[in-house]
Structures are given as C-alpha cells and as structure tokens.
Amino acid sequence: MSALKILVIPGSLRSGSLNVKLAAAAAQELARAGVEVTRISLGDFPLPIYDGDLQTKSGVPKHAVNLKRMIGAHHGVLIVTPEYNSSLPPLLKNAIDWVSRVQEPHETRGQVFRDRAFAMAAASAGRLGGARCLAALRLILAACHATVIPSQVALSFADQAYDDMDRLKNPADIEALNALVRQLIDVSQRMM
C-alpha cells in the first residue's frame, strides 16, 4: 500500500495568520503520525472570482485545474480557515467553486471531492473559534458530495493559544487537534 498523503490548505494569506499557524501545527501532528504531508498556499493558485460567463468564454483557469490535481494527488485534505462575517473567506469559497468546475476527461465533474476524506479546522481570536464558518464549510463540502469527517477544531481565543514557537499551549486544544488528525488518517486510509 502506498504512503498516506494528506494535503493541508490554509484559507488565509494574511501575514501572521492564526489559521496558518494552526495549519502548521496540524501538519506537524500529521507528520509525527507518519503521514506524507503537503501544505500549500492558495496564493500559489491565483483565480479570478468565479463567473459562469468567464468559464464559458475561457474555460476553467489552469490554476483551478492545478489545484484540483493537487487535491487529487492526496488521500485526505485538511482545510484550516478563518471566519469572515460568520462564513468562509472569499479566497477559500472561490477556490472551492472553481475546483468544483474542473472535469478531467476520465472523471465526472467534482469527483475529486467524492474520492477522499476532508477535515476542517478554524482559529479565531473570538469565543466561538470560527465555528460558524465551519458549519458553512461543512455545508459547501457536503453539496460537493465530499466525505467530511465528524471531528473538527474550532480554536477559540487563538491569539493566546500559541507559545513563542507557535505550538499550541492548552492541553485541550492539543487533544482536539490530535483527535482530528487521528480521525482524518483513519477515514483517509479506509477510502484508499
């Protein structure tokens, strides 16, 4: 059996992002568990705002195809996203919208969502830790027919959650992240 591969996608490009820190912490836990981890930046896949007329005129942008192929090269995906106005940031929603339009000759449209496990996490300086965003993301991924694991992490007061080495400090936060990692590994292995 090939090595388990997990893709970690932070939904933020902001310098010093609490979610990029959480994505890094998750990637470290996945690597400790023996998983082959790839962490990307959506900034490396610049996309125009989704527009059906643009798609009809020009087709799906190459960066959407490349992002879809990056997802497809992994057995599982962890999305770590900030919350904007109780929902997803436009960067992440737009990436999902474009990737859902990619159809390779040997696939059905959106097959990349159906063939692997997805996990979700959010970090916020607020009390809810991005939980409303995770509810919205779960709905969107379900509409794409993705298998989304039950465990999720909503890291509250994330501006105080890390030590000076950007490691999580609170044992409950560490355990929540470890539970998410274990479940993503388990579900991804069963779907291989």
Coordinates of N, CA and C in Angstrom, one line a residue:
M1 N 0.8 -1.2 0.0 CA 0.0 0.0 0.0 C 0.9 1.2 0.0
S2 N 0.5 2.2 -0.8 CA 1.3 3.5 -0.8 C 1.1 4.3 0.5
A3 N 2.1 5.2 0.7 CA 2.0 6.0 1.9 C 0.8 6.9 1.9
L4 N 0.2 7.1 3.0 CA -0.9 8.0 3.1 C -0.4 9.4 2.9
K5 N -1.2 10.2 2.0 CA -0.8 11.6 1.7 C -2.0 12.5 2.1
I6 N -1.7 13.5 2.9 CA -2.7 14.5 3.3 C -2.2 15.9 2.9
L7 N -3.2 16.6 2.3 CA -2.9 18.0 1.9 C -3.5 18.9 2.9
V8 N -2.8 19.9 3.3 CA -3.2 20.9 4.3 C -3.4 22.2 3.6
I9 N -4.6 22.8 3.6 CA -4.8 24.0 2.9 C -5.3 25.1 3.9
P10 N -4.4 26.1 4.2 CA -4.9 27.2 5.0 C -5.8 28.2 4.1
G11 N -6.9 28.6 4.6 CA -7.8 29.5 3.9 C -7.4 31.0 4.0
S12 N -6.2 31.3 4.4 CA -5.8 32.7 4.7 C -4.4 32.9 4.1
L13 N -4.2 34.1 3.6 CA -2.9 34.5 3.1 C -2.3 35.6 4.0
R14 N -3.0 36.0 5.0 CA -2.5 37.1 5.8 C -1.3 36.7 6.6
S15 N -0.4 37.7 6.6 CA 0.9 37.5 7.4 C 0.5 37.3 8.9
G16 N 1.1 36.3 9.5 CA 0.9 36.1 10.9 C -0.5 35.5 11.2
S17 N -1.1 34.9 10.2 CA -2.5 34.3 10.4 C -2.5 33.3 11.4
L18 N -3.5 33.4 12.3 CA -3.8 32.3 13.3 C -4.1 31.0 12.7
N19 N -4.7 31.0 11.5 CA -5.1 29.8 10.8 C -3.9 29.2 10.1
V20 N -3.0 30.0 9.6 CA -1.8 29.4 9.0 C -1.0 28.7 10.2
K21 N -1.0 29.3 11.3 CA -0.3 28.7 12.5 C -0.9 27.4 12.8
L22 N -2.3 27.3 12.8 CA -3.0 26.1 13.1 C -2.7 25.1 12.1
A23 N -2.7 25.5 10.8 CA -2.4 24.6 9.7 C -1.0 24.0 9.9
A24 N 0.0 24.8 10.3 CA 1.3 24.3 10.6 C 1.4 23.3 11.7
A25 N 0.6 23.6 12.8 CA 0.6 22.7 13.9 C -0.1 21.3 13.5
A26 N -1.1 21.4 12.7 CA -1.7 20.2 12.2 C -0.8 19.4 11.3
A27 N -0.1 20.1 10.4 CA 0.9 19.4 9.5 C 2.0 18.7 10.4
Q28 N 2.4 19.3 11.4 CA 3.4 18.7 12.3 C 2.9 17.4 12.9
E29 N 1.6 17.5 13.4 CA 1.0 16.3 14.0 C 0.8 15.2 13.0
L30 N 0.4 15.5 11.8 CA 0.2 14.5 10.7 C 1.6 13.9 10.4
A31 N 2.6 14.7 10.3 CA 4.0 14.2 10.0 C 4.4 13.2 11.2
R32 N 4.2 13.6 12.4 CA 4.5 12.8 13.6 C 3.8 11.4 13.5
A33 N 2.6 11.4 12.9 CA 1.9 10.2 12.8 C 2.3 9.3 11.6
G34 N 3.4 9.8 10.9 CA 3.9 9.0 9.8 C 3.2 9.3 8.4
V35 N 2.5 10.4 8.3 CA 1.8 10.7 7.1 C 2.7 11.6 6.2
E36 N 2.6 11.4 4.9 CA 3.2 12.3 4.0 C 2.4 13.6 3.8
V37 N 2.9 14.7 4.3 CA 2.1 16.0 4.3 C 2.6 17.0 3.3
T38 N 1.6 17.6 2.7 CA 1.9 18.7 1.8 C 1.1 19.9 2.3
R39 N 1.7 21.0 2.6 CA 1.0 22.2 2.9 C 1.2 23.3 1.8
I40 N 0.1 23.8 1.3 CA 0.1 24.7 0.2 C -0.5 26.1 0.7
S41 N -0.3 27.1 -0.2 CA -0.9 28.4 0.0 C -1.8 28.6 -1.2
L42 N -3.0 29.0 -1.0 CA -3.9 29.4 -2.1 C -3.4 30.5 -2.9
G43 N -2.5 31.3 -2.3 CA -1.8 32.4 -3.1 C -1.0 31.8 -4.3
D44 N -0.6 30.6 -4.2 CA 0.1 29.9 -5.3 C -0.9 29.5 -6.5
F45 N -2.2 29.6 -6.2 CA -3.2 29.3 -7.2 C -4.1 30.4 -7.4
P46 N -3.6 31.6 -7.9 CA -4.5 32.8 -8.1 C -5.6 32.5 -9.1
L47 N -6.8 32.9 -8.7 CA -8.0 32.6 -9.5 C -8.9 33.9 -9.6
P48 N -9.5 34.1 -10.7 CA -10.5 35.2 -10.8 C -11.7 34.8 -10.0
I49 N -12.5 35.8 -9.6 CA -13.8 35.5 -9.0 C -14.6 34.6 -10.0
Y50 N -15.2 33.5 -9.4 CA -15.9 32.6 -10.3 C -17.1 33.4 -11.0
D51 N -17.1 33.1 -12.3 CA -18.1 33.7 -13.2 C -18.4 32.7 -14.3
G52 N -19.7 32.2 -14.4 CA -20.1 31.3 -15.4 C -19.8 31.7 -16.8
D53 N -20.0 33.0 -17.1 CA -19.7 33.6 -18.4 C -18.2 33.5 -18.7
L54 N -17.4 33.8 -17.7 CA -15.9 33.6 -17.9 C -15.6 32.2 -18.2
Q55 N -16.2 31.3 -17.5 CA -15.9 29.8 -17.7 C -16.3 29.4 -19.1
T56 N -17.5 29.9 -19.5 CA -17.9 29.6 -20.9 C -17.0 30.1 -22.0
K57 N -16.6 31.3 -21.7 CA -15.7 32.0 -22.7 C -14.3 31.5 -22.7
S58 N -13.7 31.3 -21.5 CA -12.3 30.9 -21.5 C -12.0 29.6 -20.9
G59 N -13.0 28.9 -20.4 CA -12.7 27.6 -19.7 C -12.3 27.8 -18.3
V60 N -12.0 26.7 -17.7 CA -11.6 26.7 -16.3 C -10.1 27.1 -16.2
P61 N -9.8 28.1 -15.4 CA -8.4 28.6 -15.3 C -7.4 27.5 -15.0
K62 N -6.2 27.5 -15.5 CA -5.2 26.5 -15.3 C -4.9 26.3 -13.8
H63 N -5.0 27.4 -13.0 CA -4.7 27.3 -11.6 C -5.8 26.5 -10.9
A64 N -7.0 26.5 -11.3 CA -8.0 25.7 -10.8 C -7.8 24.2 -11.1
V65 N -7.4 24.0 -12.3 CA -7.0 22.6 -12.7 C -5.8 22.1 -11.9
N66 N -4.8 23.0 -11.7 CA -3.7 22.6 -10.9 C -4.0 22.3 -9.5
L67 N -4.9 23.1 -8.9 CA -5.3 22.9 -7.5 C -6.1 21.6 -7.4
K68 N -7.0 21.4 -8.3 CA -7.8 20.2 -8.3 C -6.8 19.0 -8.4
R69 N -5.8 19.0 -9.2 CA -4.9 17.9 -9.4 C -4.1 17.8 -8.1
M70 N -3.7 18.9 -7.4 CA -3.0 18.8 -6.1 C -3.9 18.1 -5.1
I71 N -5.2 18.4 -5.1 CA -6.1 17.7 -4.1 C -6.2 16.3 -4.5
G72 N -6.3 16.0 -5.8 CA -6.4 14.6 -6.3 C -5.2 13.7 -6.0
A73 N -4.1 14.3 -5.8 CA -2.8 13.6 -5.6 C -2.7 13.2 -4.1
H74 N -3.7 13.5 -3.3 CA -3.7 13.2 -1.8 C -4.9 12.4 -1.5
H75 N -4.8 11.6 -0.4 CA -5.9 10.8 0.1 C -6.8 11.5 1.0
G76 N -6.3 12.6 1.6 CA -7.2 13.4 2.5 C -6.8 14.8 2.4
V77 N -7.7 15.7 2.9 CA -7.5 17.1 2.8 C -7.9 17.7 4.1
L78 N -7.1 18.6 4.7 CA -7.5 19.4 5.9 C -7.5 20.9 5.5
I79 N -8.7 21.5 5.6 CA -8.8 22.9 5.3 C -8.9 23.6 6.7
V80 N -8.0 24.6 6.8 CA -8.0 25.4 8.0 C -8.3 26.8 7.6
T81 N -9.4 27.3 8.1 CA -10.0 28.6 7.6 C -10.3 29.6 8.6
P82 N -10.1 30.9 8.3 CA -10.6 32.0 9.2 C -12.1 32.1 8.9
E83 N -12.7 32.9 9.8 CA -14.1 33.2 9.7 C -14.3 34.6 9.3
Y84 N -15.0 34.9 8.2 CA -15.3 36.3 7.8 C -16.8 36.5 7.9
N85 N -17.3 37.4 8.7 CA -18.7 37.6 8.8 C -19.5 36.4 9.0
S86 N -19.1 35.5 9.9 CA -19.8 34.2 10.2 C -19.8 33.2 9.0
S87 N -18.9 33.4 8.1 CA -18.8 32.4 7.0 C -17.4 32.3 6.5
L88 N -17.2 31.7 5.3 CA -15.9 31.5 4.7 C -15.3 32.7 4.1
P89 N -14.0 32.8 4.1 CA -13.4 34.0 3.4 C -13.6 33.7 1.8
P90 N -13.7 34.8 1.1 CA -13.9 34.7 -0.4 C -12.8 33.9 -1.0
L91 N -11.6 34.0 -0.6 CA -10.4 33.2 -1.2 C -10.8 31.7 -1.2
L92 N -11.2 31.2 -0.1 CA -11.5 29.8 0.0 C -12.7 29.4 -0.7
K93 N -13.8 30.1 -0.6 CA -15.0 29.8 -1.3 C -14.8 29.8 -2.8
N94 N -14.1 30.8 -3.3 CA -13.8 30.9 -4.7 C -13.0 29.7 -5.2
A95 N -12.0 29.3 -4.4 CA -11.2 28.2 -4.8 C -12.0 26.9 -4.9
I96 N -12.9 26.7 -4.0 CA -13.8 25.5 -4.0 C -14.8 25.6 -5.2
D97 N -15.3 26.8 -5.5 CA -16.2 27.0 -6.6 C -15.5 26.6 -7.9
W98 N -14.3 27.1 -8.1 CA -13.6 26.8 -9.3 C -13.2 25.3 -9.4
V99 N -12.7 24.8 -8.3 CA -12.3 23.3 -8.4 C -13.5 22.4 -8.7
S100 N -14.6 22.8 -8.2 CA -15.8 22.0 -8.4 C -16.2 22.0 -9.9
R101 N -15.7 22.9 -10.7 CA -16.0 23.0 -12.1 C -15.0 22.2 -13.0
V102 N -13.9 21.7 -12.4 CA -12.9 21.0 -13.2 C -13.4 19.6 -13.5
Q103 N -13.4 19.3 -14.8 CA -13.7 17.9 -15.2 C -12.6 17.4 -16.1
E104 N -11.9 16.5 -15.6 CA -10.9 15.8 -16.5 C -11.6 14.8 -17.4
P105 N -10.9 14.5 -18.5 CA -11.6 13.5 -19.4 C -12.0 12.2 -18.8
H106 N -11.3 11.7 -17.9 CA -11.6 10.4 -17.3 C -12.5 10.5 -16.0
E107 N -13.0 11.6 -15.7 CA -13.7 11.8 -14.4 C -15.1 12.5 -14.6
T108 N -15.9 12.4 -13.6 CA -17.1 13.2 -13.6 C -16.8 14.5 -12.9
R109 N -17.5 15.5 -13.2 CA -17.2 16.8 -12.6 C -17.4 16.7 -11.1
G110 N -16.4 17.2 -10.3 CA -16.4 17.2 -8.9 C -16.0 15.9 -8.2
Q111 N -15.5 15.0 -9.0 CA -15.1 13.7 -8.5 C -14.0 13.8 -7.4
V112 N -13.2 14.8 -7.6 CA -12.1 15.0 -6.6 C -12.6 15.2 -5.2
F113 N -13.8 15.7 -5.0 CA -14.4 15.8 -3.7 C -14.9 14.5 -3.1
R114 N -15.4 13.7 -4.0 CA -16.0 12.4 -3.6 C -15.0 11.3 -3.2
D115 N -13.8 11.4 -3.7 CA -12.8 10.3 -3.6 C -11.9 10.4 -2.5
R116 N -12.1 11.4 -1.6 CA -11.1 11.5 -0.5 C -11.8 12.1 0.7
A117 N -11.2 12.0 1.9 CA -11.7 12.5 3.1 C -11.3 13.9 3.3
F118 N -12.2 14.7 3.9 CA -11.9 16.1 4.2 C -12.1 16.3 5.7
A119 N -11.2 17.2 6.2 CA -11.3 17.6 7.6 C -11.3 19.1 7.6
M120 N -11.8 19.7 8.7 CA -11.9 21.2 8.8 C -11.5 21.7 10.2
A121 N -10.9 22.8 10.2 CA -10.5 23.5 11.4 C -10.5 25.0 11.2
A122 N -10.7 25.7 12.2 CA -10.7 27.2 12.2 C -10.1 27.7 13.5
A123 N -9.5 28.9 13.4 CA -8.9 29.6 14.5 C -9.4 31.0 14.5
S124 N -9.8 31.5 15.7 CA -10.3 32.8 15.8 C -9.9 33.4 17.1
A125 N -9.7 34.7 17.2 CA -9.4 35.4 18.5 C -10.7 35.4 19.3
G126 N -11.8 35.1 18.7 CA -13.1 35.2 19.4 C -13.5 33.9 20.2
R127 N -14.6 34.0 20.9 CA -15.0 32.9 21.8 C -15.5 31.7 21.0
L128 N -16.0 31.8 19.8 CA -16.6 30.7 19.0 C -15.5 30.0 18.2
G129 N -14.3 30.6 18.0 CA -13.3 29.9 17.3 C -13.5 29.6 15.9
G130 N -14.4 30.3 15.2 CA -14.7 30.0 13.8 C -15.7 29.0 13.6
A131 N -16.5 28.6 14.6 CA -17.4 27.5 14.5 C -18.5 27.8 13.4
R132 N -18.9 29.1 13.3 CA -20.0 29.4 12.3 C -19.4 29.2 10.9
C133 N -18.2 29.5 10.7 CA -17.5 29.3 9.4 C -17.4 27.8 9.1
L134 N -17.1 27.0 10.1 CA -17.0 25.5 9.9 C -18.4 24.9 9.5
A135 N -19.4 25.5 10.1 CA -20.8 25.0 9.7 C -21.0 25.3 8.2
A136 N -20.7 26.5 7.8 CA -20.9 26.9 6.4 C -20.0 26.0 5.5
L137 N -18.7 25.8 5.9 CA -17.8 25.0 5.1 C -18.3 23.6 4.9
R138 N -18.8 23.0 6.0 CA -19.4 21.6 6.0 C -20.5 21.5 5.0
L139 N -21.4 22.5 5.0 CA -22.5 22.6 4.1 C -22.0 22.6 2.6
I140 N -21.0 23.4 2.3 CA -20.5 23.6 1.0 C -19.8 22.3 0.5
L141 N -19.0 21.7 1.4 CA -18.4 20.4 1.0 C -19.4 19.3 0.9
A142 N -20.4 19.3 1.7 CA -21.5 18.3 1.5 C -22.2 18.5 0.2
A143 N -22.4 19.7 -0.2 CA -23.0 20.0 -1.6 C -22.1 19.5 -2.7
C144 N -20.8 19.4 -2.4 CA -19.9 18.9 -3.4 C -19.7 17.3 -3.3
H145 N -20.5 16.7 -2.4 CA -20.5 15.3 -2.1 C -19.2 14.8 -1.5
A146 N -18.6 15.7 -0.8 CA -17.4 15.3 -0.1 C -17.7 14.5 1.2
T147 N -16.7 13.6 1.5 CA -16.8 12.9 2.8 C -16.1 13.8 3.8
V148 N -16.8 14.4 4.7 CA -16.3 15.3 5.7 C -16.3 14.6 7.1
I149 N -15.2 14.4 7.7 CA -15.1 13.7 9.0 C -15.9 14.4 10.0
P150 N -16.4 13.7 11.0 CA -17.2 14.4 12.1 C -16.4 15.3 13.0
S151 N -15.1 14.9 13.3 CA -14.3 15.8 14.1 C -13.9 17.1 13.4
Q152 N -13.9 18.2 14.2 CA -13.4 19.4 13.7 C -12.8 20.2 14.8
V153 N -12.0 21.2 14.5 CA -11.4 22.0 15.5 C -11.8 23.5 15.3
A154 N -12.4 24.1 16.4 CA -12.7 25.5 16.4 C -11.9 26.1 17.5
L155 N -10.8 26.6 17.2 CA -9.8 27.1 18.2 C -10.2 28.5 18.7
S156 N -10.8 28.6 19.8 CA -11.2 29.9 20.4 C -10.0 30.6 21.0
F157 N -10.1 31.9 21.1 CA -9.0 32.8 21.7 C -7.6 32.4 21.1
A158 N -7.6 32.2 19.8 CA -6.4 31.7 19.2 C -5.2 32.7 19.2
D159 N -5.5 33.9 19.5 CA -4.4 34.9 19.6 C -3.6 34.7 20.9
Q160 N -4.1 33.8 21.8 CA -3.4 33.5 23.0 C -3.1 32.0 23.1
A161 N -3.4 31.2 22.0 CA -3.3 29.8 22.1 C -1.9 29.2 21.8
Y162 N -1.0 30.0 21.3 CA 0.3 29.5 20.9 C 1.4 30.0 21.8
D163 N 2.5 29.2 21.9 CA 3.6 29.7 22.6 C 4.6 30.4 21.7
D164 N 5.7 30.8 22.1 CA 6.6 31.6 21.3 C 7.2 30.8 20.2
M165 N 7.0 29.5 20.1 CA 7.5 28.6 19.0 C 6.3 28.3 18.1
D166 N 5.1 29.0 18.3 CA 3.9 28.7 17.5 C 3.3 27.3 17.7
R167 N 3.6 26.8 18.9 CA 3.0 25.5 19.3 C 1.8 25.8 20.1
L168 N 0.7 24.9 20.0 CA -0.4 25.1 20.9 C 0.0 24.9 22.4
K169 N -0.6 25.7 23.3 CA -0.2 25.6 24.7 C -1.2 24.8 25.5
N170 N -2.5 24.9 25.2 CA -3.6 24.4 26.0 C -3.7 22.9 25.7
P171 N -3.7 22.0 26.8 CA -3.8 20.6 26.5 C -5.1 20.2 25.8
A172 N -6.2 20.9 26.1 CA -7.5 20.6 25.5 C -7.4 20.9 24.0
D173 N -6.8 22.0 23.6 CA -6.6 22.3 22.2 C -5.7 21.3 21.5
I174 N -4.7 20.8 22.1 CA -3.8 19.8 21.6 C -4.5 18.5 21.4
E175 N -5.3 18.1 22.4 CA -6.1 16.9 22.2 C -7.1 17.0 21.1
A176 N -7.8 18.1 21.0 CA -8.7 18.3 19.9 C -8.1 18.2 18.6
L177 N -6.9 18.8 18.4 CA -6.2 18.7 17.1 C -5.7 17.2 16.9
N178 N -5.2 16.6 17.9 CA -4.8 15.2 17.8 C -6.0 14.3 17.4
A179 N -7.2 14.5 18.0 CA -8.4 13.7 17.6 C -8.7 13.9 16.2
L180 N -8.7 15.1 15.7 CA -9.0 15.4 14.3 C -8.0 14.7 13.4
V181 N -6.7 14.8 13.7 CA -5.7 14.2 12.9 C -5.9 12.6 12.9
R182 N -6.1 12.0 14.0 CA -6.4 10.6 14.1 C -7.6 10.2 13.2
Q183 N -8.7 10.9 13.3 CA -9.8 10.6 12.5 C -9.6 10.8 11.0
L184 N -8.9 11.9 10.7 CA -8.7 12.1 9.2 C -7.8 11.0 8.7
I185 N -6.8 10.5 9.4 CA -5.9 9.4 9.0 C -6.8 8.2 8.8
D186 N -7.6 7.9 9.8 CA -8.4 6.6 9.8 C -9.3 6.6 8.6
V187 N -10.1 7.7 8.4 CA -11.1 7.7 7.3 C -10.3 7.7 6.0
S188 N -9.2 8.5 5.9 CA -8.5 8.5 4.6 C -7.9 7.1 4.2
Q189 N -7.4 6.4 5.2 CA -6.9 5.1 5.0 C -8.0 4.1 4.5
R190 N -9.2 4.2 5.1 CA -10.3 3.4 4.7 C -10.8 3.7 3.2
M191 N -10.6 5.0 2.8 CA -11.0 5.4 1.5 C -10.0 5.1 0.4
M192 N -8.8 4.7 0.8 CA -7.7 4.5 -0.2 C -8.0 3.3 -1.2

